[in-house]
PDB file of C-alpha atoms in Angstrom:
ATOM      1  CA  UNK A 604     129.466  87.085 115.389  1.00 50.00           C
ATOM      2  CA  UNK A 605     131.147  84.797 113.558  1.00 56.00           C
ATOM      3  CA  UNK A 606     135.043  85.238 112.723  1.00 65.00           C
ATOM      4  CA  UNK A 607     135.817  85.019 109.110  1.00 63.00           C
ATOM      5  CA  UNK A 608     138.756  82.662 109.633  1.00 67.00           C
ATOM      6  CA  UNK A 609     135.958  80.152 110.617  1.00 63.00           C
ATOM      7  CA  UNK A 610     134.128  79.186 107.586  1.00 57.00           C
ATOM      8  CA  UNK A 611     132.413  81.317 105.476  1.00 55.00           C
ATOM      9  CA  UNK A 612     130.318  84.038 106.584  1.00 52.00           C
ATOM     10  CA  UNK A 613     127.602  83.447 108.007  1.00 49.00           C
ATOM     11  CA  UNK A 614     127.943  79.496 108.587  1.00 47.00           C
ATOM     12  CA  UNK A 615     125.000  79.218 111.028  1.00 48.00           C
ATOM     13  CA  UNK A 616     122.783  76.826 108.672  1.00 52.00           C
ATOM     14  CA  UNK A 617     120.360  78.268 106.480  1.00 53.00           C
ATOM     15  CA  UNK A 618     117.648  80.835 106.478  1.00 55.00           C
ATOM     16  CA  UNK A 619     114.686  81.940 104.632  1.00 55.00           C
ATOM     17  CA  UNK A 620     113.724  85.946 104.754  1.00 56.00           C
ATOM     18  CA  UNK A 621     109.921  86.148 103.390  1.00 56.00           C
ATOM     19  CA  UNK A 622     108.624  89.859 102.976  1.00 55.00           C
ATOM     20  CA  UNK A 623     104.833  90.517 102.816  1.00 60.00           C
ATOM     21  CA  UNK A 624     102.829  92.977 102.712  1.00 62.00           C
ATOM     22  CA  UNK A 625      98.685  92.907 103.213  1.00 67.00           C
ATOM     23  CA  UNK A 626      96.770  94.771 100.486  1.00 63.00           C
ATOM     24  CA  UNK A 627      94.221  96.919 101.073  1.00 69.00           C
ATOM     25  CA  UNK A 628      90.503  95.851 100.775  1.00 71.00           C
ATOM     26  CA  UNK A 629      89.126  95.904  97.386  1.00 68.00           C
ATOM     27  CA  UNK A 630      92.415  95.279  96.004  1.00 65.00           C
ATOM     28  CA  UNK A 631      92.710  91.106  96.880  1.00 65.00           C
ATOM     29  CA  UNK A 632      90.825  89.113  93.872  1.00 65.00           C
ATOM     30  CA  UNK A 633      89.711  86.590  97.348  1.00 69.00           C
ATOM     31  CA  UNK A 634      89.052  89.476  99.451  1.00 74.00           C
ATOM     32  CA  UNK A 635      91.381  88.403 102.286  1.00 78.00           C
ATOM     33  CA  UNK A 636      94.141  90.670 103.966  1.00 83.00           C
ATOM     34  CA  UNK A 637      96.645  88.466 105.495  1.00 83.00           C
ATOM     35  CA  UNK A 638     100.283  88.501 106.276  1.00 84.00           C
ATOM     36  CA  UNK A 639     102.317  85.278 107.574  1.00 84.00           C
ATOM     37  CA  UNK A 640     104.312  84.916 110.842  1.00 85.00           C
ATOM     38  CA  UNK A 641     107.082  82.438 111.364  1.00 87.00           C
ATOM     39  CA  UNK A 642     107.176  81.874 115.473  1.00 88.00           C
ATOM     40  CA  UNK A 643     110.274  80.152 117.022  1.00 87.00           C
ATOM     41  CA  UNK A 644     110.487  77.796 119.745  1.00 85.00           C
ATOM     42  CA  UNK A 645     112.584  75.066 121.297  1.00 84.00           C
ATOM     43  CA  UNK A 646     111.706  72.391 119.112  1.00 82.00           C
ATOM     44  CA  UNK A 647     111.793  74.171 115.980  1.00 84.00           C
ATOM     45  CA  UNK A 648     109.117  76.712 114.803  1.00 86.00           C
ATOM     46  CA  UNK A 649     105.553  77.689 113.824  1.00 87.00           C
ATOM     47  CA  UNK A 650     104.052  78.995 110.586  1.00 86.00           C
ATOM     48  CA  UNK A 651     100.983  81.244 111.160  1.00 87.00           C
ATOM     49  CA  UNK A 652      98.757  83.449 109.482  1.00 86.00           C
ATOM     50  CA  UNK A 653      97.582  86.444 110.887  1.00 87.00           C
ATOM     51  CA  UNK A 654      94.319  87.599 110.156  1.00 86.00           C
ATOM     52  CA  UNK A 655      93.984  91.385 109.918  1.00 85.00           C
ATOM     53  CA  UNK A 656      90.095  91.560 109.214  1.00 84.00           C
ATOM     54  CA  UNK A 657      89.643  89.448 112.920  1.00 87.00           C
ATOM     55  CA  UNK A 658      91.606  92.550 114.245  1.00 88.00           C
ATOM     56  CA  UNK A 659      95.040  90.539 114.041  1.00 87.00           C
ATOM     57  CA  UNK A 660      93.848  87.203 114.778  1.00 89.00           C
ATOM     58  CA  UNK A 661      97.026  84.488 114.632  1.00 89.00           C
ATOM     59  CA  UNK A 662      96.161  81.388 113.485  1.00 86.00           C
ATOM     60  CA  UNK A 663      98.835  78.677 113.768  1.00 86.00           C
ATOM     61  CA  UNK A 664      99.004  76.463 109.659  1.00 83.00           C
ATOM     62  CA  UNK A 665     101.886  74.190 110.527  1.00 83.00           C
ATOM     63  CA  UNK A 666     104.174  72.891 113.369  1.00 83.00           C
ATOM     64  CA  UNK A 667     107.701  71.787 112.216  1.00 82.00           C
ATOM     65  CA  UNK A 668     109.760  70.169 114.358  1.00 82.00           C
ATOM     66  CA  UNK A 669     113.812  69.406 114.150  1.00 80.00           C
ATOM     67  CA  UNK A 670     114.214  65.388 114.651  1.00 76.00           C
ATOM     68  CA  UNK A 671     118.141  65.893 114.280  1.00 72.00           C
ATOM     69  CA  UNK A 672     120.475  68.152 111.795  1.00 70.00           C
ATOM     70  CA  UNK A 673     119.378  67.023 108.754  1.00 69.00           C
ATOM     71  CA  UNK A 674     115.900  66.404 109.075  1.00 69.00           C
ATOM     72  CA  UNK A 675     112.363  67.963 109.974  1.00 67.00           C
ATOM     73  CA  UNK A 676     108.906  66.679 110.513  1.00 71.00           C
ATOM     74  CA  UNK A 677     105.993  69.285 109.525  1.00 68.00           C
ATOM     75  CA  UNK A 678     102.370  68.967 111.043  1.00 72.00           C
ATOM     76  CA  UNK A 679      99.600  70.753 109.677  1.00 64.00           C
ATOM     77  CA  UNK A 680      97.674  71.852 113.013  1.00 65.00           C
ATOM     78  CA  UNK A 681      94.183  71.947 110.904  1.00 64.00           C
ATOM     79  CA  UNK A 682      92.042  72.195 107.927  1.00 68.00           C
ATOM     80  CA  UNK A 683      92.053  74.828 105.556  1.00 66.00           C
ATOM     81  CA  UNK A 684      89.599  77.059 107.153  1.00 64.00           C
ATOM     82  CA  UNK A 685      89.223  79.144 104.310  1.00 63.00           C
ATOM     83  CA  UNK A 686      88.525  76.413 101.673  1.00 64.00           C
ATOM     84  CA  UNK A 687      85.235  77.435 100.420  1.00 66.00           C
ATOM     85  CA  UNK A 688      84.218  73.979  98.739  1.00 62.00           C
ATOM     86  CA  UNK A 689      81.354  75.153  96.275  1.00 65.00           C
ATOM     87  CA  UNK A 690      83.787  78.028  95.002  1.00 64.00           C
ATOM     88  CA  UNK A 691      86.838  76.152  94.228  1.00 64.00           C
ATOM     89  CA  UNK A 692      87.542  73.142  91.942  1.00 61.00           C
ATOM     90  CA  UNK A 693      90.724  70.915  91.862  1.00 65.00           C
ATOM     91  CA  UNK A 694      92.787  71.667  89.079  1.00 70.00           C
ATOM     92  CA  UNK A 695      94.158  68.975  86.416  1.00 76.00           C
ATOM     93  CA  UNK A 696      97.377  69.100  85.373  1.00 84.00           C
ATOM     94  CA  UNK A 697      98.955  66.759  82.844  1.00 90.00           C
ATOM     95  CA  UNK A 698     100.984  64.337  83.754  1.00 90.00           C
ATOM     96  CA  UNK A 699     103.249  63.072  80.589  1.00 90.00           C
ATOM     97  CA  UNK A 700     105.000  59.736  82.927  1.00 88.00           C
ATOM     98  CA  UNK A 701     108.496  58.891  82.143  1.00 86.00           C
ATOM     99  CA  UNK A 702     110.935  55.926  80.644  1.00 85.00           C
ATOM    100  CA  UNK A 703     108.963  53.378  83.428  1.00 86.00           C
ATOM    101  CA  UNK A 704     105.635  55.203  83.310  1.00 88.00           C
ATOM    102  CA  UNK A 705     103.082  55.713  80.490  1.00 90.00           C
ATOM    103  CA  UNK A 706     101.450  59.256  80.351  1.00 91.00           C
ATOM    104  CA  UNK A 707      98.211  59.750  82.375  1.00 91.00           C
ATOM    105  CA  UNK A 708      94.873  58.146  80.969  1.00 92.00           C
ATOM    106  CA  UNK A 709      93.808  61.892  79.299  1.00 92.00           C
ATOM    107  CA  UNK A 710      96.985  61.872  76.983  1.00 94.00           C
ATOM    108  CA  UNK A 711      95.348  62.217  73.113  1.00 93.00           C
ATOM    109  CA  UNK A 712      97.454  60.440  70.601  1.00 92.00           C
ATOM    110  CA  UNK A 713      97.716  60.718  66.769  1.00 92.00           C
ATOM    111  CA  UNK A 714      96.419  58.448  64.546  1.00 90.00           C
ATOM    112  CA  UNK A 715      97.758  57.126  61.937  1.00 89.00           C
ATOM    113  CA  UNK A 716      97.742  59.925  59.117  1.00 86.00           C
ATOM    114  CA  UNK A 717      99.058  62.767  61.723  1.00 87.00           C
ATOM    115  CA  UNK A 718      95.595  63.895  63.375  1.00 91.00           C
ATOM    116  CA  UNK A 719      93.812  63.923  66.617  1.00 92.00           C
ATOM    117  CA  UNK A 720      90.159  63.284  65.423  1.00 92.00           C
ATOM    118  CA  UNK A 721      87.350  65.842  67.081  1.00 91.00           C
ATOM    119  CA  UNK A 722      86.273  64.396  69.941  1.00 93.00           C
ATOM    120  CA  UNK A 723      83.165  65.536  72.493  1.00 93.00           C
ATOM    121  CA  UNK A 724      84.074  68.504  74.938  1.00 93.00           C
ATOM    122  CA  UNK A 725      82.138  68.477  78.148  1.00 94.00           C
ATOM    123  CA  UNK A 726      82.568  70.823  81.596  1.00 91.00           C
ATOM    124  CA  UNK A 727      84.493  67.215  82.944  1.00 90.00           C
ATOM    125  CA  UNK A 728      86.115  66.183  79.802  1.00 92.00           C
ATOM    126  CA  UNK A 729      89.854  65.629  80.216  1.00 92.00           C
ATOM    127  CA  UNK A 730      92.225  65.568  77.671  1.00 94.00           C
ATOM    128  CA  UNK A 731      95.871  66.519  76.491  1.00 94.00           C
ATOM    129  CA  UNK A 732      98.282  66.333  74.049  1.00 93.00           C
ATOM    130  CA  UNK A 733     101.776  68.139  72.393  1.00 93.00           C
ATOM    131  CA  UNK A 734     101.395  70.040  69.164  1.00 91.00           C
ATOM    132  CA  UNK A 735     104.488  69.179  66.580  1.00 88.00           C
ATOM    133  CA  UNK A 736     105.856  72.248  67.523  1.00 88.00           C
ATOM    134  CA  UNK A 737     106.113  71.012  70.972  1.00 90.00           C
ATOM    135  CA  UNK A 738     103.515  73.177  72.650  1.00 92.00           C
ATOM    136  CA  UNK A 739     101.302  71.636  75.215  1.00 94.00           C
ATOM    137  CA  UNK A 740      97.179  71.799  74.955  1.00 95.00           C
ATOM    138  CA  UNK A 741      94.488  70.247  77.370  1.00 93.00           C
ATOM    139  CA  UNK A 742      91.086  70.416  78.924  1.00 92.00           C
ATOM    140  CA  UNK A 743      90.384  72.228  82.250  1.00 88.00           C
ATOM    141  CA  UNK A 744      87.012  72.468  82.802  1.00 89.00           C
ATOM    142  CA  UNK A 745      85.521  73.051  79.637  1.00 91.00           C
ATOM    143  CA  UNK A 746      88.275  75.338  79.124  1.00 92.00           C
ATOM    144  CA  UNK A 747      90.834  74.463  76.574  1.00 93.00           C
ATOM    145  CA  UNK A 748      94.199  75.774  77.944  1.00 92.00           C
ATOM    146  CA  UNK A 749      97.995  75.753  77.112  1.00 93.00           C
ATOM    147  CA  UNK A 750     100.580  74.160  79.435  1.00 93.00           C
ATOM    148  CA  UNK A 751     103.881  74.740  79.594  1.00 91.00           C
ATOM    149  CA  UNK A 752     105.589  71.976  77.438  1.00 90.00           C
ATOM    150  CA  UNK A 753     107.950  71.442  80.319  1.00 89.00           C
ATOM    151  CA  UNK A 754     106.848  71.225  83.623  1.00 89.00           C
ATOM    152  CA  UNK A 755     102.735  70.492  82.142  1.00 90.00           C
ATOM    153  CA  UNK A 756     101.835  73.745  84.491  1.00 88.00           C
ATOM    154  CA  UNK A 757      98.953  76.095  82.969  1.00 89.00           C
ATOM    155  CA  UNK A 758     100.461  79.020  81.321  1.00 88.00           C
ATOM    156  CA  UNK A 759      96.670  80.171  80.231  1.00 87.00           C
ATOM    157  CA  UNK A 760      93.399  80.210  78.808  1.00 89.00           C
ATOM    158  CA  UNK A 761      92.675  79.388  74.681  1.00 91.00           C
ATOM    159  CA  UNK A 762      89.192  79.200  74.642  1.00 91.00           C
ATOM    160  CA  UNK A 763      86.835  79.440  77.147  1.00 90.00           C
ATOM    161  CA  UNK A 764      84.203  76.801  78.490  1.00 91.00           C
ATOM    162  CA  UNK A 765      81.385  79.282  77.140  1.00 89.00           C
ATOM    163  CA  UNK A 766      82.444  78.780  73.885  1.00 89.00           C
ATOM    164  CA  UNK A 767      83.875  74.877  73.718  1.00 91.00           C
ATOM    165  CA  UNK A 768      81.367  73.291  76.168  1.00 92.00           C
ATOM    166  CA  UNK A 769      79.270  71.188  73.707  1.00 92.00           C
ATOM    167  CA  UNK A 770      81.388  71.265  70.995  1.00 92.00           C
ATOM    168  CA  UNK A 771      84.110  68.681  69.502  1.00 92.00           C
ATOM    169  CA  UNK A 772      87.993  70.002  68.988  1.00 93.00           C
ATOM    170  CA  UNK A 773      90.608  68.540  67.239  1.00 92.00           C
ATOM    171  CA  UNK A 774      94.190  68.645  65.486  1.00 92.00           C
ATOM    172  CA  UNK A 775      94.754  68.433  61.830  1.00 89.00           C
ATOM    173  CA  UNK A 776      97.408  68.623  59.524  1.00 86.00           C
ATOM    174  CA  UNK A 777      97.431  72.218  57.942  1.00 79.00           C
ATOM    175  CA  UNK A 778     100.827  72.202  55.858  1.00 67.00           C
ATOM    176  CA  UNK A 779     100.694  72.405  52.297  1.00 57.00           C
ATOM    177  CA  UNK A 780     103.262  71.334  49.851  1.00 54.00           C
ATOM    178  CA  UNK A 781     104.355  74.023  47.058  1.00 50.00           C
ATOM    179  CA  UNK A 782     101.841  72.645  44.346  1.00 54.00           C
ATOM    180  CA  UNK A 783      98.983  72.900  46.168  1.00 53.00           C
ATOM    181  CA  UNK A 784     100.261  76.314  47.537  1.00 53.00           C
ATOM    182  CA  UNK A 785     100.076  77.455  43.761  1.00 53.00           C
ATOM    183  CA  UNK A 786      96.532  76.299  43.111  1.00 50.00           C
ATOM    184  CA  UNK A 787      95.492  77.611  46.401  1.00 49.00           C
ATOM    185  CA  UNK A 788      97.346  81.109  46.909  1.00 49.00           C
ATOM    186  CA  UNK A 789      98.988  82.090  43.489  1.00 52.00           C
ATOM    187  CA  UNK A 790      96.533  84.970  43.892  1.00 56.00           C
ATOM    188  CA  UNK A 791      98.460  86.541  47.471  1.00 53.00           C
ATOM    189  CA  UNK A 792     101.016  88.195  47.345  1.00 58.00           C
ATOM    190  CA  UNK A 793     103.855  86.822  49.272  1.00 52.00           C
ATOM    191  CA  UNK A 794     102.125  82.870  49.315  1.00 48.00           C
ATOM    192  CA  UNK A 795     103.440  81.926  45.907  1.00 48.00           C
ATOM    193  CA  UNK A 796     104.468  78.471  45.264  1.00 45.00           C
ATOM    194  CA  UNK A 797     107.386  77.516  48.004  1.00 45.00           C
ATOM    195  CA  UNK A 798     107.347  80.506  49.897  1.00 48.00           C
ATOM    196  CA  UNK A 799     104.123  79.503  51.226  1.00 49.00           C
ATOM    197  CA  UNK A 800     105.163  75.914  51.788  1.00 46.00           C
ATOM    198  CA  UNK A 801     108.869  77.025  53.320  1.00 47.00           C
ATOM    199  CA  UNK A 802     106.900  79.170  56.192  1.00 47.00           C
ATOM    200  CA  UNK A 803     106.715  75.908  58.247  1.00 44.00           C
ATOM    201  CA  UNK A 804     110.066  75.196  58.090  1.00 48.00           C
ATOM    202  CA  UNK A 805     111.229  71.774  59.383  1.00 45.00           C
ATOM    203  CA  UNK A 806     108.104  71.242  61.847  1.00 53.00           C
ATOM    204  CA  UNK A 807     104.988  69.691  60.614  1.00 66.00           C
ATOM    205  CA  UNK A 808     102.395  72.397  60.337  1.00 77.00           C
ATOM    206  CA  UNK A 809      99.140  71.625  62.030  1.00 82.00           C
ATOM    207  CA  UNK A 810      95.127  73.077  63.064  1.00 85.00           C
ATOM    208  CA  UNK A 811      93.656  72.888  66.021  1.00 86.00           C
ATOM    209  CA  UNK A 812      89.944  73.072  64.853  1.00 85.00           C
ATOM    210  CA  UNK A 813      86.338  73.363  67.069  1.00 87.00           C
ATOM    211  CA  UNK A 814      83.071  72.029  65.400  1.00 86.00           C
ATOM    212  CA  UNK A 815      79.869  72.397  66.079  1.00 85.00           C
ATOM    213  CA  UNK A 816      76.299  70.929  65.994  1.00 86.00           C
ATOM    214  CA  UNK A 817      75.335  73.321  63.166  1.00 85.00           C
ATOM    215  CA  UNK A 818      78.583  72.277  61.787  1.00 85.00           C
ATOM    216  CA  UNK A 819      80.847  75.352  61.750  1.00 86.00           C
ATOM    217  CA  UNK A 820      84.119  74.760  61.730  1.00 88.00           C
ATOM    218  CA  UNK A 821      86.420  77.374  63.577  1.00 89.00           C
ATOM    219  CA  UNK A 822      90.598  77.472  64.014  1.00 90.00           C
ATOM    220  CA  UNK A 823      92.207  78.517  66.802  1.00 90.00           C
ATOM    221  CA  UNK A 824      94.766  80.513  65.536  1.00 89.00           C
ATOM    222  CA  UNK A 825      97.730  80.981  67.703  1.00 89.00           C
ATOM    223  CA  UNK A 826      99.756  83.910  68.687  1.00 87.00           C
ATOM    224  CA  UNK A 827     102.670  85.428  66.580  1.00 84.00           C
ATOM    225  CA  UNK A 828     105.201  83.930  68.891  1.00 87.00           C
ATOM    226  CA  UNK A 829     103.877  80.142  68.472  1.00 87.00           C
ATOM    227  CA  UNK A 830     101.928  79.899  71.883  1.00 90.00           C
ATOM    228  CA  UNK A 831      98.047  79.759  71.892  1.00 91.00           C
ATOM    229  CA  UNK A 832      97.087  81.062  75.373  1.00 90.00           C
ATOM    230  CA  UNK A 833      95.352  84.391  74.416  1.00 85.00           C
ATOM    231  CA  UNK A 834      96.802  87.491  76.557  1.00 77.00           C
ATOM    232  CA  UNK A 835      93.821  88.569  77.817  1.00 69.00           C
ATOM    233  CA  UNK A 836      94.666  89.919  81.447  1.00 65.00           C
ATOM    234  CA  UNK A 837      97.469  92.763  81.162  1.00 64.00           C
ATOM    235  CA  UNK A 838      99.768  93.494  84.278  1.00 68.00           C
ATOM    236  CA  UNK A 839      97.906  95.016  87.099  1.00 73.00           C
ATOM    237  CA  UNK A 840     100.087  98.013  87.142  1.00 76.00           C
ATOM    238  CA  UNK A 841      98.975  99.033  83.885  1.00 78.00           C
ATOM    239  CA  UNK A 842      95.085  98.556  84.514  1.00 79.00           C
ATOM    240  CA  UNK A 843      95.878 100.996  87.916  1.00 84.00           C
ATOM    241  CA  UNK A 844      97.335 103.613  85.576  1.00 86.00           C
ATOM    242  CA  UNK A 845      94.404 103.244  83.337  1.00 84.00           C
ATOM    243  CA  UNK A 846      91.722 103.801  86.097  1.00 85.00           C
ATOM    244  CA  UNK A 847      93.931 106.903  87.300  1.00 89.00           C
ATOM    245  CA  UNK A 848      93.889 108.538  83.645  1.00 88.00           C
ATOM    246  CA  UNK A 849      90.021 107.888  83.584  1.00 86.00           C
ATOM    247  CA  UNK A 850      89.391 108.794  87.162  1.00 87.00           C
ATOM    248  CA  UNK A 851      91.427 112.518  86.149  1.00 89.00           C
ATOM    249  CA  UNK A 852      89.564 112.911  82.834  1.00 88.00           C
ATOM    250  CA  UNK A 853      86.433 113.162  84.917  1.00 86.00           C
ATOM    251  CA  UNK A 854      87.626 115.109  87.387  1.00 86.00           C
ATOM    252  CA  UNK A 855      88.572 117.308  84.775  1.00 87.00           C
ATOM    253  CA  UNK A 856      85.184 117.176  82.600  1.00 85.00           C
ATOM    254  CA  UNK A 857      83.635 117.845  85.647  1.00 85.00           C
ATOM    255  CA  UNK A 858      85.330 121.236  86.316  1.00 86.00           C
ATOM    256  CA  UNK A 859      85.296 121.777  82.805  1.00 86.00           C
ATOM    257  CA  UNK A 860      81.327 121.509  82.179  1.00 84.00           C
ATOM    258  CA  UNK A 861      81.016 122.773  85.724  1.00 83.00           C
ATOM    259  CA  UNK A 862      79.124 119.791  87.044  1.00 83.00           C
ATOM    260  CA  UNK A 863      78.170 119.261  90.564  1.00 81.00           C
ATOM    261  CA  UNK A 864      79.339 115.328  90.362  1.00 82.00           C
ATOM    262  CA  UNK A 865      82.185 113.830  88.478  1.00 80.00           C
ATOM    263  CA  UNK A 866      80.662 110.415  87.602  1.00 78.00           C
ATOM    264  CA  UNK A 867      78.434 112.732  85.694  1.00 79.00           C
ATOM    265  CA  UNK A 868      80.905 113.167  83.381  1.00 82.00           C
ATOM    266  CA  UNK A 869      81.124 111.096  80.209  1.00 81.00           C
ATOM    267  CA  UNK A 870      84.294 109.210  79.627  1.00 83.00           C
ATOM    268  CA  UNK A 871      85.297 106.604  77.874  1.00 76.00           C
ATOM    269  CA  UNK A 872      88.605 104.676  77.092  1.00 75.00           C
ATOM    270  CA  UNK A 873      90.361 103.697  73.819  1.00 70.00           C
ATOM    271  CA  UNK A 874      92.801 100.871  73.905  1.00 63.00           C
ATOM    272  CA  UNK A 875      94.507  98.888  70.805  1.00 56.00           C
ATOM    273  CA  UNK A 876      93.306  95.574  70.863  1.00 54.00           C
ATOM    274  CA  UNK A 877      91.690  94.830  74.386  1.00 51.00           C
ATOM    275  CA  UNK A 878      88.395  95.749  74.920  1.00 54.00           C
ATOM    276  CA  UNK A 879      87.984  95.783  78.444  1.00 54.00           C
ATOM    277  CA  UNK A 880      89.905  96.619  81.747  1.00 50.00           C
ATOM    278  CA  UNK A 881      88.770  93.338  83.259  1.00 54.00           C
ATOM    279  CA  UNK A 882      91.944  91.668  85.326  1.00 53.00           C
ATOM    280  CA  UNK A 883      90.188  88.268  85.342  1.00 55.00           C
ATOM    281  CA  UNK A 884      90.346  85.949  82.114  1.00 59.00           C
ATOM    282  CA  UNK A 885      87.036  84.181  82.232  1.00 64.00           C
ATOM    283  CA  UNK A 886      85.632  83.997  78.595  1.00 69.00           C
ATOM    284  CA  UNK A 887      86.900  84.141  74.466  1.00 68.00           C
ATOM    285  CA  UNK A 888      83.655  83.883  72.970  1.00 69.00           C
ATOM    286  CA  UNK A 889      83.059  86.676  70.398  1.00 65.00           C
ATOM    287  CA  UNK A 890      79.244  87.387  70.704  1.00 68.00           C
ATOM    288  CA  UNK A 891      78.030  87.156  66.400  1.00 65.00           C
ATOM    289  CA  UNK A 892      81.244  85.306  65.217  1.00 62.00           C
ATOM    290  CA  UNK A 893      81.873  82.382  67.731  1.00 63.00           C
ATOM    291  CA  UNK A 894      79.045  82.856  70.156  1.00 65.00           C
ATOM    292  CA  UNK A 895      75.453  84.179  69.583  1.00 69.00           C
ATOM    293  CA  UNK A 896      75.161  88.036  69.767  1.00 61.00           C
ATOM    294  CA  UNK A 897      73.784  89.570  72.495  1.00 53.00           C
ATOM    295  CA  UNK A 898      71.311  91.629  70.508  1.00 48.00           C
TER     296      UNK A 898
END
């Protein structure tokens, strides 16, 4: 113990306090169940992982050992042993340089009258660039995803590789002055004249647009709050209340209709927008709009 009159309370350098917890199986998207172990000794300490599907295996990660009182080297004691090469990829993030350093080789800039002409997607195209509005888009993987216009770290998916691969994608001007509003939209209510030019504001309005070989044009149309990454994938809490509700309404169809089984029971859900419980953001593609149907 420490008396207060020495320093402030407690002065003994500083700590890190890491809770985990290991999830059941079925309920880890990589299957593992895993919980970390920090192991002291004289020269400094030991990150491990223990393993509880090898019946508590403890695999040592790192070494780090003190040099001094300011300092600390860390050794990694292996390889990733659970780096499963032909199911990951490397991920490409952005990188927009600084005042000495240009952006990276995949920055897209405008040309001269304010647009990014359509260029070819591909599964290893790579591409990025800022909206006017200051919002970050790039290629991952034949994915087209947003980026957070700060740090350049993916906040989510736009449009999936299933429907972009093969196509070209673009950004062109969209804003229209309050004559051309009045030839285009006297008709709407609420887009006469200026009001429809004034919804902009001060930013320079702008499309990003997908083409394709049959040449179909299509916008991506971004959200109401300004950001394009589609909110697919709803919090996991919610999608475990949802599978309770359903999992009750056939327990109680079953007793109802007097059925021996409850999967025998019909049930269905209704949401508002989302059509799926799915946790896992994988495609955008709207079978008979942007994508071939699948009848």
């Amino acid at each position: 113990t420490i008396d207060p009159k020495d320093g402030p309370y407690p002065n003994r350098g500083s700590c890190v306090f890491a809770q985990t917890s290991v999830m059941r199986a079925g309920t880890s998207r990589d299957g593992r169940q895993q919980s970390r172990l920090i192991r002291g000794n004289k020269d400094g300490f030991e990150i491990c992982t223990v393993d509880h599907q090898k019946d508590g295996k403890v695999r040592v990660d790192a070494t780090i050992s003190y040099r001094g009182d300011t300092n600390e080297v860390g050794i990694y004691a292996h390889e990733d042993e659970a780096y499963e090469h032909d199911k990951y990829f490397k991920v490409y993030q952005p990188c927009a340089g600084d005042k000495l350093h240009p952006p990276d080789d995949g920055f897209k800039r405008y040309d001269v009258d304010g647009n990014i002409p359509p260029f070819d997607v591909e599964q290893d195209t790579i591409a990025w660039w800022y909206m006017s509005c200051g919002r970050a888009l790039g290629m991952l993987n034949g994915n087209l995803i947003e980026y957070d216009s700060s740090t350049l770290a993916p906040l989510g998916l736009v449009v999936g590789a299933d429907e972009l691969v093969g196509k070209k994608v673009g950004v062109i001007n969209s804003g229209l002055d309050a004559d051309t509003c009045i030839m285009m939209m006297d008709d709407e209510e609420g887009m006469e004249g200026a009001d429809c030019a004034s919804l902009a504001g001060d930013t320079r309005e702008q499309a990003v647009v997908m083409l394709d070989k049959t040449g179909l044009v299509t916008v991506v149309q971004p959200n109401e709050d300004g950001s394009y990454w589609r909110k697919i994938v709803r919090n996991k809490m919610v999608r475990m209340k949802e599978v309770r509700r359903v999992q009750a309404a056939k327990m109680w169809a079953a007793e109802l209709m007097e059925l021996e089984d409850e999967g025998e029971a019909n049930v269905v859900s209704s949401w508002g927008p989302y059509m799926t419980t799915s946790g896992t953001a994988k495609k955008t593609a709207v079978p008979g709009l942007t994508a071939k149907s699948a009848l």
